[in-house]
């Protein structure tokens, strides 16, 4: 941090200047005067003045000096601990003030970069990012089939309930920083390391803004519960595991899931229905099915705890020690163990043969109105 010009610093500098000048004058005049005084020590020597009597020196005067000493000692003994006690709070306050300033700078950047255009004005997700997709692979007999559609963006006012779930303060955020630096799928890279426009300090500001805007975990969990209940009521034929998978997992593990629905053909050629690929056949995250999961997690309990915690960058998981990335979020903060078990059972029921009927590759171009 640069040394900013605070009021205290300006006052201190002024006092310092006055002290230095006063000292210079004092020293200067003393030298001059001592020159005048050569040979005059007999009259002017300090020890020739009249002094107090011994009685006074060793009595009341001594007491006054001692009392003064005790007073000074008391001040040191009391004020130092008080200062020390307040120091922690003062530093906390400074840190809070710092992150509040950073969050405000991040908010301004987020407005400029239009995060909320895709992620929703309230950062609650489900706004749409326009994309151009080649869905030739939706039809097994077509090589290329270009459409324009919109892509649901996830909520980001709850991102720390699934990424960086162990972070207690800003400086411990790592996964979200990587997501911002390198981008993710439809979302472009924002940080310099990924070829984006933002310096690392600007990325820090965005993170401070995200951090400030987070909803309480209980609220996020309650919203997830309400959404599950609504979906289950609307789709009585679906299992709890399937409903939860579609709400929380399909966006990364099912091809084209975030873009499902009506799409338009370029050059005004009408509309087409964008159909997601087979459930769990893989998108940003790998394919999940009976074969792959029974091999990776012979014991379903290991799958459950992996889903609760998520993957950590470069940390191995599963039977054959697959190296994690910062991709797979942890769901233990918003889903119960029973819910994660229901999803795990659903995933372990998916058929790899069905998943491999059509090969899906996602090609997206920049969105836009043109
Ligand atoms: C063009 C639309 C768009 C813009 C603009 C955008 N995002 Fe995203 N963002 C997405 C999409 C879509 C995803 C999910 C990736 C996917 O589905 O491929 C995403 C994912 C994320 C994630 C990961 C969340 C998760 O759970 O997967 C974070 C964090 C994020 N965006 C933050 C931001 C921030 C901060 C900004 C502004 C600097 C921003 N985004 C701007 C579309 C966008
Ligand atoms: C933001 C995208 C994203 C979401 C949402 C997501 N996953 Fe994942 N998942 C991944 C990625 C990426 C991996 C691979 C590990 C990594 O790179 O972190 C993965 C790996 C896995 C694995 C291990 C499989 C393997 O072969 O390695 C399982 C199991 C899994 N996810 C289950 C789930 C479940 C269940 C949910 C929903 C509750 C879910 N995922 C939601 C991205 C996601």
Short mmCIF file of C-alpha atoms and ligand atoms in Angstrom, two decimals:
data_model
loop_
_atom_site.label_atom_id
_atom_site.label_comp_id
_atom_site.label_asym_id
_atom_site.label_seq_id
_atom_site.Cartn_x
_atom_site.Cartn_y
_atom_site.Cartn_z
CA UNK A 1 0.00 0.00 0.00
CA UNK A 2 1.17 3.52 -0.72
CA UNK A 3 1.63 5.96 2.15
CA UNK A 4 -1.37 8.16 1.83
CA UNK A 5 -1.38 11.73 3.17
CA UNK A 6 -3.62 11.50 6.22
CA UNK A 7 -4.49 14.40 8.53
CA UNK A 8 -2.44 12.80 11.33
CA UNK A 9 0.55 12.51 9.09
CA UNK A 10 0.31 16.15 7.98
CA UNK A 11 0.04 17.36 11.59
CA UNK A 12 2.98 15.17 12.62
CA UNK A 13 5.06 16.53 9.75
CA UNK A 14 4.25 20.12 10.78
CA UNK A 15 5.19 19.44 14.41
CA UNK A 16 8.40 17.75 13.30
CA UNK A 17 9.28 20.74 11.14
CA UNK A 18 8.64 23.14 14.05
CA UNK A 19 10.78 21.01 16.40
CA UNK A 20 13.64 20.81 13.91
CA UNK A 21 13.59 24.57 13.27
CA UNK A 22 13.37 25.33 17.01
CA UNK A 23 16.31 23.04 17.69
CA UNK A 24 18.34 24.68 14.96
CA UNK A 25 17.61 28.13 16.42
CA UNK A 26 18.43 26.95 19.95
CA UNK A 27 21.73 25.38 18.92
CA UNK A 28 22.64 28.40 16.81
CA UNK A 29 21.93 30.99 19.51
CA UNK A 30 23.74 28.87 22.12
CA UNK A 31 26.86 28.71 20.01
CA UNK A 32 26.69 32.46 19.49
CA UNK A 33 26.15 33.17 23.17
CA UNK A 34 28.93 30.83 24.32
CA UNK A 35 31.25 32.73 22.00
CA UNK A 36 30.30 35.98 23.76
CA UNK A 37 30.90 34.35 27.09
CA UNK A 38 34.55 33.38 26.66
CA UNK A 39 36.30 34.27 29.89
CA UNK A 40 33.11 35.11 31.77
CA UNK A 41 32.65 31.72 33.54
CA UNK A 42 33.51 33.23 36.92
CA UNK A 43 30.30 35.28 37.03
CA UNK A 44 28.09 33.18 34.86
CA UNK A 45 28.93 29.55 35.71
CA UNK A 46 25.64 27.73 36.40
CA UNK A 47 26.79 26.38 39.78
CA UNK A 48 27.34 29.89 41.10
CA UNK A 49 23.66 30.75 41.18
CA UNK A 50 21.69 30.58 44.45
CA UNK A 51 20.26 27.12 45.10
CA UNK A 52 17.60 25.83 47.47
CA UNK A 53 18.65 24.77 50.93
CA UNK A 54 19.39 21.09 51.66
CA UNK A 55 16.24 20.90 53.73
CA UNK A 56 14.09 21.97 50.86
CA UNK A 57 15.98 19.90 48.29
CA UNK A 58 15.69 16.69 50.29
CA UNK A 59 12.17 17.39 51.54
CA UNK A 60 9.26 18.84 49.65
CA UNK A 61 11.13 19.15 46.37
CA UNK A 62 12.29 15.56 46.41
CA UNK A 63 8.75 14.47 47.17
CA UNK A 64 7.42 16.45 44.25
CA UNK A 65 9.94 14.86 41.89
CA UNK A 66 9.12 11.42 43.24
CA UNK A 67 5.39 12.00 42.90
CA UNK A 68 5.95 13.12 39.32
CA UNK A 69 7.92 9.93 38.65
CA UNK A 70 5.15 7.75 40.09
CA UNK A 71 2.57 9.59 37.99
CA UNK A 72 4.58 8.99 34.81
CA UNK A 73 5.01 5.34 35.75
CA UNK A 74 1.26 5.03 36.26
CA UNK A 75 0.59 6.54 32.88
CA UNK A 76 2.92 4.07 31.21
CA UNK A 77 1.50 1.17 33.23
CA UNK A 78 -2.12 2.06 32.39
CA UNK A 79 -2.03 3.64 28.98
CA UNK A 80 0.15 1.03 27.29
CA UNK A 81 -2.15 -1.90 28.14
CA UNK A 82 -5.19 0.16 27.18
CA UNK A 83 -3.57 1.02 23.89
CA UNK A 84 -2.65 -2.62 23.41
CA UNK A 85 -6.21 -3.71 24.20
CA UNK A 86 -7.65 -1.34 21.65
CA UNK A 87 -5.05 -2.15 19.00
CA UNK A 88 -6.75 -5.38 17.85
CA UNK A 89 -10.08 -3.64 17.37
CA UNK A 90 -8.38 -0.74 15.64
CA UNK A 91 -6.70 -3.13 13.20
CA UNK A 92 -9.95 -5.04 12.62
CA UNK A 93 -11.63 -1.76 11.90
CA UNK A 94 -8.86 -0.82 9.49
CA UNK A 95 -9.19 -4.17 7.74
CA UNK A 96 -12.96 -3.85 7.53
CA UNK A 97 -12.61 -0.35 6.19
CA UNK A 98 -10.14 -1.65 3.65
CA UNK A 99 -12.40 -4.49 2.45
CA UNK A 100 -15.38 -2.15 2.35
CA UNK A 101 -13.44 0.20 0.08
CA UNK A 102 -12.33 -2.78 -2.02
CA UNK A 103 -15.93 -4.04 -2.24
CA UNK A 104 -17.09 -0.63 -3.43
CA UNK A 105 -14.39 -0.56 -6.09
CA UNK A 106 -15.42 -4.11 -7.06
CA UNK A 107 -19.05 -3.11 -7.32
CA UNK A 108 -18.16 -0.32 -9.72
CA UNK A 109 -16.08 -2.73 -11.80
CA UNK A 110 -18.87 -5.31 -11.82
CA UNK A 111 -21.22 -2.67 -13.17
CA UNK A 112 -18.77 -1.72 -15.87
CA UNK A 113 -18.14 -5.37 -16.84
CA UNK A 114 -21.85 -6.16 -16.71
CA UNK A 115 -21.61 -9.18 -14.42
CA UNK A 116 -25.24 -8.57 -13.48
CA UNK A 117 -26.41 -8.61 -17.09
CA UNK A 118 -25.72 -12.35 -17.08
CA UNK A 119 -25.94 -13.19 -13.38
CA UNK A 120 -29.03 -11.15 -12.55
CA UNK A 121 -29.50 -7.71 -11.07
CA UNK A 122 -29.71 -9.28 -7.60
CA UNK A 123 -26.84 -11.70 -8.49
CA UNK A 124 -29.40 -14.46 -8.03
CA UNK A 125 -28.70 -16.11 -11.38
CA UNK A 126 -31.03 -17.32 -14.15
CA UNK A 127 -30.47 -14.27 -16.27
CA UNK A 128 -29.43 -15.27 -19.71
CA UNK A 129 -26.19 -14.94 -21.57
CA UNK A 130 -26.71 -14.90 -25.34
CA UNK A 131 -24.67 -17.59 -27.11
CA UNK A 132 -24.21 -18.99 -30.57
CA UNK A 133 -24.07 -22.77 -30.48
CA UNK A 134 -23.32 -25.49 -32.93
CA UNK A 135 -25.80 -28.22 -32.06
CA UNK A 136 -25.15 -30.45 -35.03
CA UNK A 137 -24.63 -33.23 -32.52
CA UNK A 138 -28.20 -32.84 -31.24
CA UNK A 139 -29.16 -34.67 -34.41
CA UNK A 140 -26.93 -37.64 -35.02
CA UNK A 141 -27.19 -37.16 -38.80
CA UNK A 142 -26.04 -33.55 -38.99
CA UNK A 143 -22.52 -32.37 -38.78
CA UNK A 144 -23.18 -28.74 -38.11
CA UNK A 145 -26.28 -26.84 -37.08
CA UNK A 146 -25.83 -23.32 -35.81
CA UNK A 147 -28.37 -21.70 -33.50
CA UNK A 148 -28.62 -18.63 -31.32
CA UNK A 149 -29.85 -19.14 -27.82
CA UNK A 150 -29.49 -17.96 -24.28
CA UNK A 151 -27.61 -19.64 -21.50
CA UNK A 152 -28.63 -19.52 -17.85
CA UNK A 153 -25.92 -18.10 -15.60
CA UNK A 154 -25.70 -19.38 -12.01
CA UNK A 155 -26.40 -17.31 -8.91
CA UNK A 156 -23.27 -15.66 -7.53
CA UNK A 157 -24.68 -14.21 -4.30
CA UNK A 158 -24.18 -17.72 -2.85
CA UNK A 159 -20.96 -18.76 -4.58
CA UNK A 160 -19.01 -19.10 -1.30
CA UNK A 161 -21.47 -21.74 -0.07
CA UNK A 162 -20.00 -24.10 -2.70
CA UNK A 163 -16.52 -22.76 -3.58
CA UNK A 164 -13.85 -21.81 -1.04
CA UNK A 165 -16.17 -23.17 1.62
CA UNK A 166 -13.36 -23.19 4.19
CA UNK A 167 -12.36 -19.55 3.63
CA UNK A 168 -13.00 -17.35 6.63
CA UNK A 169 -11.64 -14.16 5.20
CA UNK A 170 -10.97 -12.59 1.85
CA UNK A 171 -7.30 -13.52 1.75
CA UNK A 172 -8.22 -17.22 1.88
CA UNK A 173 -10.29 -17.12 -1.31
CA UNK A 174 -8.63 -19.21 -4.01
CA UNK A 175 -11.15 -21.13 -6.15
CA UNK A 176 -13.33 -18.15 -7.00
CA UNK A 177 -10.17 -16.21 -7.88
CA UNK A 178 -9.23 -18.93 -10.36
CA UNK A 179 -12.74 -18.98 -11.83
CA UNK A 180 -12.56 -15.22 -12.37
CA UNK A 181 -9.01 -15.32 -13.69
CA UNK A 182 -9.56 -18.12 -16.19
CA UNK A 183 -13.28 -17.85 -16.94
CA UNK A 184 -15.64 -20.76 -17.12
CA UNK A 185 -17.43 -22.16 -20.15
CA UNK A 186 -19.62 -19.42 -21.54
CA UNK A 187 -18.12 -16.87 -19.17
CA UNK A 188 -14.96 -15.24 -20.48
CA UNK A 189 -11.73 -14.97 -18.49
CA UNK A 190 -11.55 -11.74 -16.49
CA UNK A 191 -8.03 -11.85 -15.04
CA UNK A 192 -4.71 -11.21 -16.75
CA UNK A 193 -3.51 -14.81 -16.16
CA UNK A 194 -6.37 -16.06 -18.35
CA UNK A 195 -5.97 -13.30 -20.93
CA UNK A 196 -8.68 -11.08 -19.44
CA UNK A 197 -8.61 -7.31 -18.86
CA UNK A 198 -8.36 -7.15 -15.02
CA UNK A 199 -5.21 -6.76 -12.92
CA UNK A 200 -4.88 -8.97 -9.87
CA UNK A 201 -5.87 -6.03 -7.66
CA UNK A 202 -9.04 -5.49 -9.66
CA UNK A 203 -9.86 -9.19 -9.37
CA UNK A 204 -9.36 -8.81 -5.59
CA UNK A 205 -11.86 -5.96 -5.63
CA UNK A 206 -14.43 -8.09 -7.46
CA UNK A 207 -13.90 -10.84 -4.89
CA UNK A 208 -14.41 -8.34 -2.05
CA UNK A 209 -17.68 -7.29 -3.70
CA UNK A 210 -18.82 -10.93 -4.09
CA UNK A 211 -17.84 -11.54 -0.46
CA UNK A 212 -19.85 -8.58 0.80
CA UNK A 213 -22.95 -9.56 -1.19
CA UNK A 214 -23.17 -13.16 0.05
CA UNK A 215 -26.48 -14.34 1.44
CA UNK A 216 -26.44 -16.16 4.79
CA UNK A 217 -25.93 -19.91 4.38
CA UNK A 218 -29.26 -20.70 6.08
CA UNK A 219 -31.08 -18.57 3.54
CA UNK A 220 -29.36 -20.31 0.61
CA UNK A 221 -30.19 -23.72 2.11
CA UNK A 222 -33.82 -22.71 2.67
CA UNK A 223 -34.14 -21.49 -0.94
CA UNK A 224 -32.71 -24.78 -2.18
CA UNK A 225 -35.20 -26.72 -0.05
CA UNK A 226 -38.14 -24.66 -1.32
CA UNK A 227 -37.01 -25.11 -4.91
CA UNK A 228 -36.73 -28.87 -4.43
CA UNK A 229 -40.23 -29.08 -2.96
CA UNK A 230 -41.73 -27.02 -5.78
CA UNK A 231 -40.02 -29.13 -8.44
CA UNK A 232 -41.04 -32.39 -6.79
CA UNK A 233 -44.65 -31.24 -6.56
CA UNK A 234 -44.61 -30.22 -10.23
CA UNK A 235 -42.93 -33.45 -11.40
CA UNK A 236 -44.33 -36.33 -9.36
CA UNK A 237 -42.74 -38.89 -11.69
CA UNK A 238 -39.20 -37.74 -10.90
CA UNK A 239 -37.28 -39.08 -7.92
CA UNK A 240 -35.89 -36.73 -5.28
CA UNK A 241 -32.40 -37.56 -6.56
CA UNK A 242 -33.26 -36.60 -10.13
CA UNK A 243 -34.91 -33.33 -9.08
CA UNK A 244 -31.89 -32.37 -6.95
CA UNK A 245 -29.52 -33.38 -9.74
CA UNK A 246 -31.36 -31.12 -12.19
CA UNK A 247 -31.33 -28.17 -9.80
CA UNK A 248 -27.72 -28.40 -8.65
CA UNK A 249 -25.65 -30.63 -10.91
CA UNK A 250 -27.04 -30.82 -14.45
CA UNK A 251 -25.70 -27.41 -15.43
CA UNK A 252 -22.17 -28.81 -15.33
CA UNK A 253 -22.73 -32.53 -15.89
CA UNK A 254 -25.42 -32.61 -18.62
CA UNK A 255 -24.66 -31.32 -22.11
CA UNK A 256 -26.38 -28.06 -23.07
CA UNK A 257 -28.51 -28.07 -19.91
CA UNK A 258 -28.14 -24.29 -19.24
CA UNK A 259 -29.26 -23.51 -22.81
CA UNK A 260 -32.27 -25.84 -22.99
CA UNK A 261 -35.47 -24.46 -24.50
CA UNK A 262 -36.40 -22.54 -27.61
CA UNK A 263 -33.58 -21.20 -29.74
CA UNK A 264 -33.58 -19.22 -32.97
CA UNK A 265 -31.83 -20.01 -36.20
CA UNK A 266 -29.49 -17.35 -37.57
CA UNK A 267 -30.77 -15.09 -40.34
CA UNK A 268 -34.36 -15.32 -39.16
CA UNK A 269 -34.74 -18.99 -40.04
CA UNK A 270 -37.32 -19.75 -37.36
CA UNK A 271 -36.98 -21.46 -34.02
CA UNK A 272 -35.81 -24.85 -32.84
CA UNK A 273 -35.97 -26.58 -29.47
CA UNK A 274 -32.57 -27.00 -27.86
CA UNK A 275 -32.66 -30.38 -26.16
CA UNK A 276 -30.15 -31.23 -23.44
CA UNK A 277 -28.04 -34.35 -23.93
CA UNK A 278 -28.62 -37.54 -21.92
CA UNK A 279 -28.63 -36.83 -18.17
CA UNK A 280 -25.17 -36.81 -16.63
CA UNK A 281 -23.32 -37.53 -19.86
CA UNK A 282 -20.86 -34.77 -19.13
CA UNK A 283 -20.27 -31.17 -19.98
CA UNK A 284 -17.86 -29.04 -18.00
CA UNK A 285 -17.78 -31.85 -15.41
CA UNK A 286 -17.18 -35.49 -16.42
CA UNK A 287 -19.83 -38.08 -17.27
CA UNK A 288 -21.46 -39.67 -14.24
CA UNK A 289 -23.02 -43.12 -14.53
CA UNK A 290 -23.26 -46.57 -12.99
CA UNK A 291 -19.99 -47.82 -14.47
CA UNK A 292 -17.84 -44.74 -13.92
CA UNK A 293 -19.01 -44.14 -10.37
CA UNK A 294 -18.84 -47.72 -9.16
CA UNK A 295 -15.30 -47.78 -10.41
CA UNK A 296 -14.29 -44.41 -8.94
CA UNK A 297 -16.20 -44.79 -5.64
CA UNK A 298 -16.75 -48.52 -4.91
CA UNK A 299 -18.23 -47.40 -1.60
CA UNK A 300 -21.10 -44.93 -2.12
CA UNK A 301 -20.13 -43.22 1.16
CA UNK A 302 -16.94 -41.98 -0.50
CA UNK A 303 -18.98 -40.50 -3.34
CA UNK A 304 -21.24 -38.77 -0.80
CA UNK A 305 -18.37 -37.20 1.08
CA UNK A 306 -16.71 -36.12 -2.19
CA UNK A 307 -19.92 -34.32 -3.25
CA UNK A 308 -20.23 -32.71 0.18
CA UNK A 309 -16.68 -31.34 0.07
CA UNK A 310 -16.09 -30.85 -3.66
CA UNK A 311 -12.77 -31.14 -5.40
CA UNK A 312 -9.69 -29.17 -4.40
CA UNK A 313 -7.12 -28.10 -6.92
CA UNK A 314 -4.48 -30.81 -7.47
CA UNK A 315 -5.82 -32.98 -4.66
CA UNK A 316 -6.49 -36.62 -5.56
CA UNK A 317 -9.90 -38.24 -5.00
CA UNK A 318 -11.56 -41.59 -5.61
CA UNK A 319 -10.26 -45.11 -6.10
CA UNK A 320 -7.73 -44.34 -8.79
CA UNK A 321 -6.64 -41.01 -7.36
CA UNK A 322 -8.02 -38.68 -9.99
CA UNK A 323 -6.55 -35.21 -9.60
CA UNK A 324 -9.19 -32.63 -8.71
CA UNK A 325 -9.49 -29.22 -10.18
CA UNK A 326 -11.24 -26.14 -8.82
CA UNK A 327 -14.27 -27.19 -10.86
CA UNK A 328 -16.43 -29.39 -8.68
CA UNK A 329 -18.18 -27.37 -5.94
CA UNK A 330 -18.93 -28.72 -2.45
CA UNK A 331 -22.60 -29.09 -1.51
CA UNK A 332 -22.33 -30.02 2.16
CA UNK A 333 -23.31 -26.54 3.30
CA UNK A 334 -26.68 -26.40 1.54
CA UNK A 335 -27.76 -30.02 1.00
CA UNK A 336 -28.32 -32.59 3.76
CA UNK A 337 -26.50 -35.90 3.78
CA UNK A 338 -29.75 -37.66 2.85
CA UNK A 339 -30.22 -35.37 -0.12
CA UNK A 340 -26.67 -35.99 -1.31
CA UNK A 341 -27.29 -39.73 -0.88
CA UNK A 342 -30.43 -39.44 -3.05
CA UNK A 343 -28.44 -37.67 -5.78
CA UNK A 344 -25.64 -40.23 -5.55
CA UNK A 345 -28.10 -43.08 -5.98
CA UNK A 346 -29.67 -41.35 -8.97
CA UNK A 347 -26.25 -40.81 -10.56
CA UNK A 348 -25.33 -44.44 -9.95
CA UNK A 349 -28.49 -45.47 -11.82
CA UNK A 350 -27.56 -43.64 -15.04
CA UNK A 351 -26.82 -45.88 -18.01
CA UNK A 352 -23.45 -45.39 -19.75
CA UNK A 353 -24.73 -47.01 -22.96
CA UNK A 354 -27.55 -44.53 -23.26
CA UNK A 355 -25.13 -41.69 -22.48
CA UNK A 356 -22.85 -42.70 -25.34
CA UNK A 357 -25.53 -42.78 -28.06
CA UNK A 358 -24.70 -39.28 -29.21
CA UNK A 359 -21.36 -37.66 -28.84
CA UNK A 360 -21.64 -34.13 -27.53
CA UNK A 361 -19.18 -31.40 -28.10
CA UNK A 362 -20.12 -27.91 -27.08
CA UNK A 363 -18.98 -25.18 -29.37
CA UNK A 364 -20.04 -21.73 -28.40
CA UNK A 365 -19.32 -18.44 -29.97
CA UNK A 366 -19.71 -15.01 -28.46
CA UNK A 367 -23.32 -14.00 -28.01
CA UNK A 368 -24.87 -10.89 -29.39
CA UNK A 369 -27.76 -9.46 -31.29
CA UNK A 370 -26.24 -9.62 -34.74
C1 LIG B 1 -21.65 -13.36 -20.78
C2 LIG B 1 -22.35 -13.61 -19.53
C3 LIG B 1 -21.54 -13.51 -18.25
C4 LIG B 1 -20.91 -12.42 -17.74
C5 LIG B 1 -20.81 -11.02 -18.33
C6 LIG B 1 -20.35 -12.83 -16.47
N1 LIG B 1 -20.61 -14.15 -16.24
FE1 LIG B 1 -20.01 -15.24 -14.64
N2 LIG B 1 -20.76 -16.93 -15.50
C7 LIG B 1 -21.52 -16.96 -16.65
C8 LIG B 1 -21.94 -18.34 -16.90
C9 LIG B 1 -22.81 -18.81 -18.07
C10 LIG B 1 -21.36 -19.13 -15.88
C11 LIG B 1 -21.45 -20.65 -15.70
C12 LIG B 1 -20.51 -21.30 -16.65
C13 LIG B 1 -21.20 -22.14 -17.68
O1 LIG B 1 -22.37 -22.47 -17.52
O2 LIG B 1 -20.55 -22.43 -18.69
C14 LIG B 1 -20.65 -18.20 -15.01
C15 LIG B 1 -19.96 -18.59 -13.84
C16 LIG B 1 -19.49 -17.69 -12.89
C17 LIG B 1 -18.96 -18.06 -11.60
C18 LIG B 1 -18.85 -19.48 -11.05
C19 LIG B 1 -20.11 -19.79 -10.32
C20 LIG B 1 -20.49 -21.26 -10.33
O3 LIG B 1 -21.08 -21.72 -9.36
O4 LIG B 1 -20.22 -21.94 -11.34
C21 LIG B 1 -18.60 -16.90 -10.95
C22 LIG B 1 -18.02 -16.77 -9.56
C23 LIG B 1 -18.90 -15.80 -11.84
N3 LIG B 1 -19.44 -16.32 -13.01
C24 LIG B 1 -18.69 -14.46 -11.56
C25 LIG B 1 -18.81 -13.44 -12.49
C26 LIG B 1 -18.38 -12.08 -12.28
C27 LIG B 1 -17.78 -11.55 -10.99
C28 LIG B 1 -18.63 -11.39 -13.42
C29 LIG B 1 -18.28 -9.95 -13.75
C30 LIG B 1 -16.88 -9.61 -13.67
C31 LIG B 1 -19.24 -12.32 -14.36
N4 LIG B 1 -19.34 -13.54 -13.76
C32 LIG B 1 -19.65 -11.99 -15.63
C33 LIG B 1 -21.85 -15.89 -17.44
C34 LIG B 1 -21.35 -14.61 -17.30
C1 LIG B 2 -19.69 -25.77 -11.45
C2 LIG B 2 -19.75 -27.03 -12.17
C3 LIG B 2 -20.17 -28.28 -11.40
C4 LIG B 2 -21.32 -28.47 -10.68
C5 LIG B 2 -22.45 -27.50 -10.44
C6 LIG B 2 -21.27 -29.84 -10.21
N1 LIG B 2 -20.11 -30.44 -10.61
FE1 LIG B 2 -19.54 -32.35 -10.20
N2 LIG B 2 -17.75 -32.02 -11.12
C7 LIG B 2 -17.40 -30.85 -11.79
C8 LIG B 2 -16.04 -31.00 -12.28
C9 LIG B 2 -15.29 -29.95 -13.07
C10 LIG B 2 -15.59 -32.27 -11.87
C11 LIG B 2 -14.20 -32.89 -12.07
C12 LIG B 2 -13.36 -32.59 -10.86
C13 LIG B 2 -12.79 -31.19 -10.92
O1 LIG B 2 -12.22 -30.86 -11.96
O2 LIG B 2 -12.93 -30.44 -9.95
C14 LIG B 2 -16.70 -32.89 -11.17
C15 LIG B 2 -16.66 -34.18 -10.63
C16 LIG B 2 -17.73 -34.82 -10.05
C17 LIG B 2 -17.73 -36.19 -9.58
C18 LIG B 2 -16.55 -37.15 -9.71
C19 LIG B 2 -16.67 -37.86 -11.04
C20 LIG B 2 -15.41 -38.11 -11.76
O3 LIG B 2 -15.46 -38.95 -12.70
O4 LIG B 2 -14.37 -37.51 -11.45
C21 LIG B 2 -18.96 -36.45 -9.05
C22 LIG B 2 -19.45 -37.72 -8.44
C23 LIG B 2 -19.73 -35.21 -9.17
N3 LIG B 2 -18.95 -34.26 -9.80
C24 LIG B 2 -21.02 -35.07 -8.73
C25 LIG B 2 -21.71 -33.86 -8.76
C26 LIG B 2 -22.99 -33.68 -8.11
C27 LIG B 2 -23.78 -34.76 -7.38
C28 LIG B 2 -23.34 -32.38 -8.28
C29 LIG B 2 -24.57 -31.67 -7.81
C30 LIG B 2 -24.93 -31.82 -6.40
C31 LIG B 2 -22.27 -31.76 -9.06
N4 LIG B 2 -21.32 -32.69 -9.30
C32 LIG B 2 -22.26 -30.43 -9.45
C33 LIG B 2 -18.18 -29.74 -11.96
C34 LIG B 2 -19.41 -29.51 -11.36
#
